[in-house]
Coordinates of C-alpha atoms in Angstrom, one line a residue:
X721 CA 106.3 98.2 68.1
X722 CA 102.6 98.9 67.6
X723 CA 101.8 102.4 68.6
X724 CA 98.7 103.5 70.5
X725 CA 96.9 106.5 68.8
X726 CA 94.3 108.5 70.5
X727 CA 92.7 111.9 69.9
X728 CA 94.8 114.6 71.5
X729 CA 98.0 112.6 71.7
X730 CA 100.0 115.2 69.8
X731 CA 99.0 117.8 72.4
X732 CA 99.8 115.8 75.5
X733 CA 102.9 114.0 74.3
X734 CA 105.2 116.5 75.9
X735 CA 102.7 118.3 78.1
X736 CA 104.5 117.2 81.3
X737 CA 107.4 119.6 80.2
X738 CA 105.0 122.6 80.0
X739 CA 103.6 122.0 83.5
X740 CA 105.2 124.6 85.8
X741 CA 107.1 123.8 89.0
X742 CA 105.1 124.5 92.1
X743 CA 106.6 124.5 95.6
X744 CA 105.2 122.2 98.3
X745 CA 103.7 124.3 101.1
X746 CA 103.7 122.5 104.5
X747 CA 100.8 122.7 106.9
X748 CA 102.0 121.8 110.4
X749 CA 98.5 121.7 111.9
X750 CA 97.3 119.0 109.6
X751 CA 100.2 116.5 109.9
X752 CA 101.8 114.5 112.8
X753 CA 105.3 115.3 114.0
X754 CA 107.7 118.1 112.8
X755 CA 106.9 119.2 109.3
X756 CA 109.5 118.0 106.8
X757 CA 109.7 117.3 103.1
X758 CA 112.1 114.5 103.7
X759 CA 109.6 112.1 105.4
X760 CA 106.0 110.8 104.8
X761 CA 104.0 113.3 102.7
X762 CA 100.3 113.7 102.0
X763 CA 99.8 116.3 99.2
X764 CA 96.5 117.9 98.4
X765 CA 96.4 119.1 94.9
X766 CA 96.3 118.2 91.2
X767 CA 98.4 115.1 90.8
X768 CA 100.0 116.3 87.6
X769 CA 101.3 119.4 89.2
X770 CA 102.2 117.5 92.4
X771 CA 104.3 115.0 90.5
X772 CA 106.1 117.9 88.8
X773 CA 106.6 119.5 92.2
X774 CA 108.2 116.3 93.5
X775 CA 110.7 116.0 90.6
X776 CA 113.3 118.4 92.0
X777 CA 113.4 116.5 95.3
X778 CA 112.6 112.9 94.3
X779 CA 113.5 112.3 90.7
X780 CA 115.1 108.8 90.4
X781 CA 114.4 108.1 94.1
X782 CA 111.0 106.3 94.3
X783 CA 111.4 102.5 94.6
X784 CA 107.7 101.5 94.2
X785 CA 104.8 103.3 92.7
X786 CA 101.2 102.0 93.3
X787 CA 98.4 103.8 91.6
X788 CA 94.7 103.1 91.3
X789 CA 93.5 105.6 88.7
X790 CA 89.9 106.0 87.4
X791 CA 88.9 102.8 85.6
X792 CA 86.8 104.9 83.2
X793 CA 83.7 102.9 83.6
X794 CA 81.6 105.9 82.5
X795 CA 80.0 106.1 86.0
X796 CA 82.8 107.5 88.1
X797 CA 82.3 111.2 87.4
X798 CA 86.0 112.0 86.9
X799 CA 86.9 115.2 84.9
X800 CA 89.6 116.0 82.4
X801 CA 91.0 119.3 83.6
X802 CA 94.6 119.5 82.4
X803 CA 95.5 122.9 81.2
X804 CA 96.6 121.9 77.7
X805 CA 96.8 124.9 75.3
X806 CA 94.9 123.4 72.4
X807 CA 91.4 124.2 71.1
X808 CA 90.3 120.6 70.9
X809 CA 91.4 119.9 74.5
X810 CA 89.6 123.1 75.7
X811 CA 86.5 121.9 73.9
X812 CA 86.6 118.7 76.0
X813 CA 86.3 120.7 79.2
X814 CA 82.8 121.6 78.2
X815 CA 81.7 118.0 78.5
X816 CA 83.0 117.2 82.0
X817 CA 82.5 115.1 84.0
X818 CA 83.3 112.1 81.7
X819 CA 80.1 110.0 81.3
X820 CA 79.1 106.7 79.7
X821 CA 77.6 108.6 76.7
X822 CA 80.9 110.4 76.0
X823 CA 82.2 108.9 72.7
X824 CA 85.7 110.3 73.4
X825 CA 86.0 109.1 77.0
X826 CA 88.7 106.6 76.1
X827 CA 90.7 109.2 74.3
X828 CA 90.3 111.6 77.3
X829 CA 91.4 108.9 79.7
X830 CA 94.6 108.3 77.6
X831 CA 95.2 112.0 77.4
X832 CA 94.9 112.3 81.2
X833 CA 97.1 109.3 82.0
X834 CA 99.9 110.0 79.4
X835 CA 101.7 113.0 81.1
X836 CA 101.2 111.5 84.6
X837 CA 102.9 108.3 83.6
X838 CA 105.7 110.2 81.9
X839 CA 106.4 112.0 85.2
X840 CA 106.0 108.8 87.3
X841 CA 108.7 107.2 85.0
X842 CA 111.0 110.1 85.8
X843 CA 110.5 109.6 89.6
X844 CA 111.2 105.9 89.6
X845 CA 114.6 104.8 90.8
X846 CA 116.8 102.7 88.6
X847 CA 115.5 99.4 90.1
X848 CA 112.0 100.8 90.8
X849 CA 108.7 99.4 89.6
X850 CA 105.2 100.7 88.8
X851 CA 102.0 98.8 89.8
X852 CA 98.7 100.0 88.4
X853 CA 95.3 98.5 89.0
X854 CA 92.8 98.6 86.1
X855 CA 89.7 96.7 84.9
X856 CA 88.7 95.6 81.4
X857 CA 87.6 99.1 80.4
X858 CA 91.2 100.4 80.0
X859 CA 93.7 97.7 80.8
X860 CA 94.6 97.2 77.1
X861 CA 95.1 100.9 76.5
X862 CA 96.9 101.3 79.8
X863 CA 99.3 98.5 78.8
X864 CA 99.9 100.1 75.3
X865 CA 100.7 103.5 76.9
X866 CA 103.1 101.9 79.4
X867 CA 104.7 99.9 76.5
X868 CA 105.5 103.3 74.8
X869 CA 106.7 105.1 77.9
X870 CA 108.7 102.3 79.6
X871 CA 109.3 100.0 76.6
X872 CA 107.4 96.8 76.0
X873 CA 110.4 94.8 77.2
X874 CA 110.0 96.4 80.7
X875 CA 106.7 94.8 81.3
X876 CA 107.2 92.4 84.2
X877 CA 103.7 90.9 84.1
X878 CA 100.0 91.2 84.5
X879 CA 98.4 90.0 87.7
X880 CA 94.8 88.9 88.2
X881 CA 93.5 90.0 91.6
X882 CA 90.2 88.6 92.9
X883 CA 88.4 91.8 93.8
X884 CA 85.0 90.2 94.7
X885 CA 83.6 86.8 95.6
X886 CA 79.9 87.5 95.1
X887 CA 78.3 87.4 91.7
X888 CA 77.0 90.4 89.8
X889 CA 73.8 89.0 88.3
X890 CA 73.1 92.1 86.2
X891 CA 76.3 91.6 84.1
X892 CA 76.7 89.5 81.0
X893 CA 79.7 87.9 82.8
X894 CA 80.2 88.6 86.5
X895 CA 83.5 90.5 86.9
X896 CA 85.6 88.7 89.6
X897 CA 89.0 90.2 88.9
X898 CA 90.9 93.4 88.4
X899 CA 94.2 93.6 86.6
X900 CA 97.5 94.8 88.1
X901 CA 100.1 95.8 85.5
X902 CA 103.7 95.7 86.6
X903 CA 106.5 97.6 84.8
X904 CA 110.1 98.0 85.9
X905 CA 112.4 100.9 85.2
X906 CA 115.2 98.5 84.5
X907 CA 115.2 95.2 82.6
X908 CA 112.9 92.8 84.3
X909 CA 115.7 90.2 84.7
X910 CA 117.7 92.9 86.5
X911 CA 114.7 94.0 88.6
X912 CA 114.2 90.3 89.5
X913 CA 117.5 90.5 91.4
X914 CA 116.2 93.3 93.6
X915 CA 112.6 92.2 94.2
X916 CA 111.8 89.9 97.1
X917 CA 110.5 86.4 97.0
X918 CA 107.1 86.0 98.5
X919 CA 107.1 84.0 101.7
X920 CA 104.8 81.0 101.7
X921 CA 101.7 82.0 103.6
X922 CA 103.0 85.5 103.9
X923 CA 99.9 86.7 105.6
X924 CA 99.1 83.3 107.3
X925 CA 101.8 83.0 109.9
X926 CA 100.5 82.6 113.4
X927 CA 101.2 80.7 116.6
X928 CA 97.9 79.1 117.8
X929 CA 99.6 76.4 119.8
X930 CA 102.2 78.8 121.5
X931 CA 105.1 77.0 119.8
X932 CA 108.3 78.3 121.6
X933 CA 110.0 78.5 118.1
X934 CA 107.6 81.3 117.1
X935 CA 105.1 81.9 114.3
X936 CA 104.6 79.2 111.6
X937 CA 102.5 78.2 108.6
X938 CA 102.1 74.7 107.4
X939 CA 102.4 72.6 104.3
X940 CA 100.8 69.2 103.5
X941 CA 102.9 66.1 104.4
X942 CA 102.4 64.3 101.1
X943 CA 104.2 64.1 97.7
X944 CA 103.2 63.3 94.2
X945 CA 103.9 59.9 92.8
X946 CA 104.8 56.6 94.5
X947 CA 107.9 55.8 96.6
X948 CA 107.6 52.5 98.4
X949 CA 109.5 53.6 101.6
X950 CA 107.1 56.6 101.9
X951 CA 103.9 54.6 101.9
X952 CA 102.9 53.6 105.4
X953 CA 100.0 54.1 107.9
X954 CA 99.9 57.1 110.1
X955 CA 97.8 57.3 113.3
X956 CA 96.4 60.7 114.3
X957 CA 96.3 61.8 118.0
X958 CA 92.6 60.9 118.0
X959 CA 93.4 57.3 116.9
X960 CA 92.3 57.6 113.2
X961 CA 94.5 55.5 110.9
X962 CA 95.5 57.2 107.7
X963 CA 96.9 56.1 104.3
X964 CA 98.5 58.6 101.9
X965 CA 96.1 60.5 99.6
X966 CA 95.2 58.5 96.5
X967 CA 97.9 58.8 93.9
X968 CA 100.4 60.2 96.4
X969 CA 102.8 59.1 99.1
X970 CA 103.8 60.6 102.4
X971 CA 106.3 63.5 102.3
X972 CA 109.1 61.5 103.9
X973 CA 110.0 58.1 105.2
X974 CA 108.5 56.9 108.5
X975 CA 111.7 57.4 110.6
X976 CA 111.9 61.0 109.3
X977 CA 108.2 61.5 110.1
X978 CA 108.8 60.3 113.7
X979 CA 111.7 62.7 114.0
X980 CA 109.5 65.6 112.9
X981 CA 106.9 64.6 115.4
X982 CA 109.5 64.5 118.2
X983 CA 110.6 68.0 117.3
X984 CA 107.0 69.3 117.5
X985 CA 106.9 70.1 113.8
X986 CA 103.8 68.1 112.9
X987 CA 100.4 69.9 113.0
X988 CA 97.2 67.9 113.0
X989 CA 94.2 70.0 111.6
X990 CA 90.5 69.4 112.3
X991 CA 91.0 68.9 116.0
X992 CA 93.5 66.1 115.5
X993 CA 91.5 64.2 112.9
X994 CA 93.1 65.6 109.8
X995 CA 96.0 64.6 107.7
X996 CA 99.4 65.8 109.1
X997 CA 100.9 69.0 108.0
X998 CA 104.5 70.2 108.6
X999 CA 105.2 73.5 110.3
X1000 CA 107.4 76.0 108.5
X1001 CA 108.7 78.7 110.7
X1002 CA 108.8 82.2 109.4
X1003 CA 112.6 82.6 109.7
X1004 CA 113.1 79.3 107.8
X1005 CA 110.9 80.2 104.8
X1006 CA 112.9 80.2 101.6
X1007 CA 110.3 82.1 99.7
X1008 CA 108.4 81.6 96.4
X1009 CA 108.4 83.4 93.1
X1010 CA 105.2 85.6 93.2
X1011 CA 102.4 84.2 91.0
X1012 CA 100.1 86.2 88.7
X1013 CA 96.9 85.0 90.5
X1014 CA 96.1 86.7 93.8
X1015 CA 93.1 85.3 95.6
X1016 CA 90.9 87.4 97.9
X1017 CA 91.5 85.1 100.9
X1018 CA 95.2 86.0 100.6
X1019 CA 95.0 89.8 100.0
X1020 CA 91.4 90.7 100.7
X1021 CA 88.8 92.1 98.3
X1022 CA 87.0 95.4 98.0
X1023 CA 84.3 94.3 100.4
X1024 CA 86.9 93.6 103.1
X1025 CA 88.4 97.0 102.4
X1026 CA 85.1 98.8 102.9
X1027 CA 84.5 97.0 106.1
X1028 CA 88.0 98.0 107.4
X1029 CA 87.4 101.6 106.4
X1030 CA 84.1 101.7 108.3
X1031 CA 85.9 100.2 111.3
X1032 CA 88.3 103.1 111.2
X1033 CA 85.5 105.6 110.7
X1034 CA 83.1 103.8 113.0
X1035 CA 81.1 107.0 113.6
X1036 CA 80.0 106.9 109.9
X1037 CA 77.1 104.7 108.6
X1038 CA 78.5 104.8 105.0
X1039 CA 81.5 106.2 103.2
X1040 CA 80.8 107.3 99.6
X1041 CA 83.8 105.8 97.9
X1042 CA 83.7 103.1 95.3
X1043 CA 85.9 100.0 95.6
X1044 CA 88.8 101.2 97.9
X1045 CA 91.9 99.0 97.6
X1046 CA 92.6 96.7 100.7
X1047 CA 95.9 97.4 102.6
X1048 CA 96.7 93.7 102.5
X1049 CA 96.7 93.9 98.7
X1050 CA 99.2 96.8 98.7
X1051 CA 101.2 95.2 101.5
X1052 CA 101.9 92.2 99.2
X1053 CA 103.2 94.6 96.6
X1054 CA 105.3 96.3 99.2
X1055 CA 106.7 92.9 100.4
X1056 CA 107.7 92.1 96.8
X1057 CA 108.9 95.4 95.5
X1058 CA 110.6 97.2 98.4
X1059 CA 113.4 97.1 101.0
X1060 CA 113.0 98.2 104.6
X1061 CA 114.1 101.8 103.7
X1062 CA 112.2 102.2 100.4
X1063 CA 110.1 105.1 99.2
X1064 CA 106.6 104.3 98.0
X1065 CA 104.4 106.8 96.0
X1066 CA 100.7 106.7 95.3
X1067 CA 99.5 109.7 93.2
X1068 CA 95.8 108.5 93.1
X1069 CA 95.6 108.1 96.9
X1070 CA 91.9 107.9 97.5
X1071 CA 91.2 106.6 101.0
X1072 CA 94.9 106.4 101.9
X1073 CA 95.2 102.6 101.8
X1074 CA 98.8 102.8 100.6
X1075 CA 99.9 104.8 103.7
X1076 CA 98.1 102.3 105.9
X1077 CA 99.9 99.4 104.1
X1078 CA 103.3 101.1 104.5
X1079 CA 102.8 101.7 108.2
X1080 CA 101.5 98.2 108.8
X1081 CA 104.5 96.6 107.0
X1082 CA 106.9 98.8 108.9
X1083 CA 105.5 97.6 112.1
X1084 CA 105.6 94.0 111.0
X1085 CA 109.3 94.0 110.0
X1086 CA 110.7 97.0 111.8
X1087 CA 111.1 98.8 108.5
X1088 CA 111.7 102.5 107.9
X1089 CA 109.8 102.9 104.6
X1090 CA 108.3 106.3 103.7
X1091 CA 105.3 107.1 101.6
X1092 CA 104.1 110.0 99.5
X1093 CA 100.4 110.3 98.7
X1094 CA 98.8 112.7 96.3
X1095 CA 95.0 113.3 96.3
X1096 CA 93.3 116.1 94.4
X1097 CA 89.8 115.7 95.6
X1098 CA 88.3 117.7 98.5
X1099 CA 88.3 114.7 100.8
X1100 CA 92.2 114.7 100.9
X1101 CA 92.1 116.1 104.5
X1102 CA 88.9 114.7 106.0
X1103 CA 89.2 111.2 104.5
X1104 CA 92.7 110.4 103.1
X1105 CA 94.8 112.2 105.8
X1106 CA 92.3 111.6 108.6
X1107 CA 92.6 107.8 108.0
X1108 CA 96.3 108.1 108.3
X1109 CA 96.0 110.1 111.5
X1110 CA 93.8 107.5 113.0
X1111 CA 96.0 104.6 111.9
X1112 CA 99.0 106.3 113.4
X1113 CA 97.4 107.3 116.7
X1114 CA 94.8 104.6 117.1
X1115 CA 91.1 104.8 116.9
X1116 CA 87.9 103.8 118.7
X1117 CA 86.3 100.8 117.0
X1118 CA 82.6 100.2 117.3
X1119 CA 81.4 97.3 115.3
X1120 CA 81.4 93.5 115.0
X1121 CA 84.2 91.3 116.2
X1122 CA 84.4 88.1 114.4
X1123 CA 86.0 84.8 115.5
X1124 CA 86.3 81.9 113.2
X1125 CA 85.1 78.7 114.9
X1126 CA 85.1 76.2 112.1
X1127 CA 86.4 76.1 108.5
X1128 CA 85.6 72.9 106.6
X1129 CA 86.4 72.3 102.9
X1130 CA 83.3 70.8 101.3
X1131 CA 83.5 67.7 99.2
X1132 CA 81.1 65.1 97.9
X1133 CA 82.0 62.9 100.8
X1134 CA 81.2 65.7 103.2
X1135 CA 77.9 66.3 101.5
X1136 CA 77.0 62.6 101.7
X1137 CA 77.4 62.9 105.5
X1138 CA 75.8 66.3 105.8
X1139 CA 73.9 65.2 108.9
X1140 CA 77.2 64.7 110.7
X1141 CA 78.5 68.1 109.6
X1142 CA 75.2 69.7 110.7
X1143 CA 75.5 68.1 114.2
X1144 CA 79.1 69.4 114.4
X1145 CA 77.9 72.9 113.7
X1146 CA 75.1 72.5 116.3
X1147 CA 77.7 71.4 118.8
X1148 CA 79.7 74.5 118.2
X1149 CA 76.5 76.6 118.7
X1150 CA 75.7 74.8 121.9
X1151 CA 79.3 75.1 123.2
X1152 CA 80.0 78.7 122.2
X1153 CA 76.6 80.3 121.6
X1154 CA 76.7 82.1 125.0
X1155 CA 80.0 83.8 124.1
X1156 CA 78.7 85.6 121.1
X1157 CA 75.7 87.7 119.9
X1158 CA 75.3 85.3 117.0
X1159 CA 76.8 82.4 115.2
X1160 CA 77.1 82.9 111.5
X1161 CA 77.3 80.1 109.0
X1162 CA 78.2 80.6 105.3
X1163 CA 79.6 78.7 102.4
X1164 CA 82.4 80.7 100.6
X1165 CA 84.8 79.4 98.0
X1166 CA 83.8 75.8 98.6
X1167 CA 84.3 76.0 102.3
X1168 CA 81.9 76.0 105.2
X1169 CA 82.8 78.8 107.6
X1170 CA 81.3 79.2 111.0
X1171 CA 82.0 82.5 112.8
X1172 CA 81.1 83.9 116.2
X1173 CA 80.0 87.5 116.0
X1174 CA 79.9 90.0 118.9
X1175 CA 79.2 93.7 119.0
X1176 CA 82.1 95.5 120.6
X1177 CA 83.4 98.9 121.6
X1178 CA 87.1 98.8 121.4
X1179 CA 90.2 100.9 120.8
X1180 CA 92.6 99.9 118.0
X1181 CA 96.2 100.6 118.9
X1182 CA 98.0 103.0 116.6
X1183 CA 100.8 101.9 114.3
X1184 CA 102.9 104.9 115.0
X1185 CA 104.6 107.2 112.6
X1186 CA 104.5 110.8 111.3
X1187 CA 103.6 112.7 108.1
X1188 CA 103.5 116.2 106.7
X1189 CA 100.4 117.6 105.0
X1190 CA 101.2 119.8 102.0
X1191 CA 99.4 121.8 99.4
X1192 CA 100.8 123.3 96.1
X1193 CA 102.1 126.8 96.1
X1194 CA 102.0 129.3 93.2
X1195 CA 103.9 128.2 90.1
X1196 CA 107.5 129.2 89.7
X1197 CA 107.0 131.0 86.3
X1198 CA 110.1 132.5 84.8
X1199 CA 108.2 135.1 82.8
X1200 CA 106.8 136.5 86.1
X1201 CA 110.2 136.4 87.7
X1202 CA 111.5 138.4 84.7
X1203 CA 108.9 141.1 85.2
X1204 CA 109.3 141.1 88.9
X1205 CA 105.7 140.1 89.5
X1206 CA 106.6 137.0 91.4
X1207 CA 109.8 136.2 93.3
X1208 CA 109.7 132.7 94.7
X1209 CA 111.6 131.6 97.8
X1210 CA 115.2 130.5 97.3
X1211 CA 114.6 126.8 98.0
X1212 CA 111.7 126.7 95.5
X1213 CA 113.5 128.3 92.7
X1214 CA 116.8 126.5 93.5
X1215 CA 115.2 123.1 93.4
X1216 CA 113.5 123.7 90.1
X1217 CA 116.8 125.1 88.5
X1218 CA 118.9 122.3 89.9
X1219 CA 116.6 119.6 88.4
X1220 CA 116.4 121.4 85.1
X1221 CA 120.1 121.7 84.8
X1222 CA 121.1 118.3 86.0
X1223 CA 118.0 116.1 85.6
X1224 CA 118.7 114.9 89.1
X1225 CA 116.9 115.4 92.4
X1226 CA 118.2 118.1 94.8
X1227 CA 119.4 116.9 98.2
X1228 CA 117.8 119.6 100.3
X1229 CA 120.0 118.9 103.3
X1230 CA 123.1 120.0 101.2
X1231 CA 121.6 123.3 100.3
X1232 CA 123.3 126.4 101.9
X1233 CA 121.2 129.5 101.1
X1234 CA 123.6 131.8 102.9
X1235 CA 126.5 130.6 100.7
X1236 CA 124.3 130.5 97.5
X1237 CA 125.1 126.7 97.2
X1238 CA 122.4 124.4 95.8
X1239 CA 124.1 121.0 95.7
X1240 CA 126.2 118.5 93.9
X1241 CA 125.2 116.5 90.8
X1242 CA 127.0 113.6 89.3
X1243 CA 129.2 115.9 87.2
X1244 CA 129.1 119.4 88.8
X1245 CA 128.4 121.7 91.7
X1246 CA 125.5 124.0 91.3
X1247 CA 125.2 127.5 92.8
X1248 CA 122.4 130.1 92.7
X1249 CA 123.1 133.8 93.5
X1250 CA 119.6 134.9 94.4
X1251 CA 117.4 136.5 97.0
X1252 CA 113.6 137.1 96.6
X1253 CA 114.3 140.9 96.7
X1254 CA 114.0 142.8 93.5
X1255 CA 116.2 145.7 94.7
X1256 CA 118.9 143.3 95.8
X1257 CA 118.7 141.5 92.5
X1258 CA 119.4 144.9 90.7
X1259 CA 122.4 145.5 92.9
X1260 CA 126.1 144.5 92.3
X1261 CA 125.7 142.0 95.1
X1262 CA 123.7 139.7 92.8
X1263 CA 126.4 139.4 90.2
X1264 CA 129.0 136.7 89.6
X1265 CA 132.4 138.3 90.1
X1266 CA 135.9 136.9 89.6
X1267 CA 136.5 136.8 93.4
X1268 CA 133.2 135.0 93.9
X1269 CA 134.0 132.5 91.2
X1270 CA 137.4 131.8 92.8
X1271 CA 135.6 131.4 96.2
X1272 CA 133.1 128.9 94.8
X1273 CA 135.8 126.8 93.0
X1274 CA 138.0 126.7 96.2
X1275 CA 135.1 125.8 98.5
X1276 CA 134.1 122.7 96.4
X1277 CA 137.1 121.5 94.4
X1278 CA 137.2 118.5 92.1
X1279 CA 134.3 119.2 89.7
X1280 CA 133.2 122.0 87.4
X1281 CA 130.8 124.7 88.8
X1282 CA 127.5 125.9 87.3
X1283 CA 126.4 129.3 88.6
X1284 CA 123.0 130.8 88.1
X1285 CA 123.0 134.5 88.7
X1286 CA 121.1 137.6 87.4
X1287 CA 124.4 139.2 86.0
X1288 CA 128.1 138.7 85.9
X1289 CA 131.1 141.1 86.1
X1290 CA 133.6 138.6 84.8
X1291 CA 133.8 137.1 81.3
X1292 CA 133.7 133.4 80.5
X1293 CA 137.0 134.0 78.6
X1294 CA 138.7 135.3 81.7
X1295 CA 137.5 132.4 83.8
X1296 CA 138.9 130.0 81.3
X1297 CA 142.2 131.8 81.0
X1298 CA 142.7 131.6 84.8
X1299 CA 141.7 127.9 84.9
X1300 CA 138.6 128.6 87.1
X1301 CA 136.1 125.8 86.3
X1302 CA 133.0 128.0 86.6
X1303 CA 130.3 128.4 84.0
X1304 CA 127.8 131.3 84.2
X1305 CA 124.1 130.7 83.5
X1306 CA 122.0 133.9 83.3
X1307 CA 118.8 134.1 85.3
X1308 CA 115.9 136.0 83.6
X1309 CA 116.8 139.1 85.4
X1310 CA 118.9 140.6 82.6
X1311 CA 116.5 143.5 82.3
X1312 CA 117.8 144.6 85.7
X1313 CA 121.5 144.4 85.0
X1314 CA 123.4 147.3 86.6
X1315 CA 124.6 149.9 84.1
X1316 CA 128.3 150.4 84.6
X1317 CA 130.0 153.6 83.7

């Protein structure tokens, strides 16, 4: 496999291992609901340290990761701040933030992304997937990094998302798309068995005619080719006589069409003048394999996202944030990549679109998905978390309410009869003009769209939910523990030791601090004899004894036992001779072992 080389790679290749564990500190006043590390989390802090802090609790448990890292355009003002102990890396810090004139900005971007992607890989569940948005600046390097970390065979695909519909006339080529790279932890053929098919018109189900069968979308009633028994005339409700489209036939025989009509499954667009379409009800949809082209009218673009953000923060005239990702885009990812109880992680959280998308999808399908957001910038509380608070509780909306009154696909035939189309628009203005402050006409993506706009003061209902706001505590550094400078809480040290010993996440609910029990891994029970009290740690109470070893083995039979403790008063040889399946692992407190006469 071709390897990506960048300046500094040798220093960051295993840098994620040197990042210290830091406990998550909960702030009850900034969240909603009872604080808990088991539910929705918003973490304010460096995302490299936050990902390391999540490992002891969530390694191998995240089902879907969506990240929107810096695109490295040279105009974003991001900084490389990782504490890598290498002179060359330290030199880089003198040239922060990364600008367009920085000749090493691509190397610095790779050095920043490498350890974060290594940790994200560890957090993914066996059937989890990573979705990362990038533009042309770094997509090729991003893909090369992911090929090395995940393996090139784990690349599921590369999606083109239409991020804008207007033209950028200052550019050599107007950029219309961003890329979404998709990698799975398991083989893509295996991941395919766990991902969901995308429902046709997933975001287009509605019930404009109050059909008692519920929400529906529609498909054209025509088929490619020629079948004699499917060529006949159809008369619309307005009396227009229709033949099948040129080169096609109707989608079924005439008796079948009449049956569909009798069942109320035929929809006539354009006020009854259009070609018939057949209703597909939501519960009947079989689903389609997701494609690699996502258009803005399906999942929104960055302009739509900005408008929605300003609706939520209607008291603001502008929000200084470039290209926030639309919740509809992330909802589509969630619909494909998650189940109703999945865990979704976004370690470049920005404006909090991922949390918004998770909450909206939960409301739509009665799901119980949870999210973890990480944001290192100062706006983590006032923008990221505040958006989530408003989405959960509801918010006052002052802005423009838009109602679509006409959508007409333009064709040469339509243009030849432009006068008729103009009169149709004038008729809409005469009929509905008094209901709105203005009637807006625009041509977008080859369609004429007429919209009624009205200034409103409304209250958007909340989606419900809870979250806990966290910051990062002081690092759990064993050398400071050894000197007695820093004695972390039991849970913080225990989670770090459990993960280091087992490479698995700790189930915090199973921890029993009073009994010194951490939890159960796939192959063993893990214990920690510890209290954050230096005098106690020097006492005989902190040692593993024969009686305590027997007690541990009897309490949790069936597996071997790993016991972390500052000291022991029983030899490994004696434990083996008495068939007690306990292994002692010394904590860095050996300097304080009790001297025995």
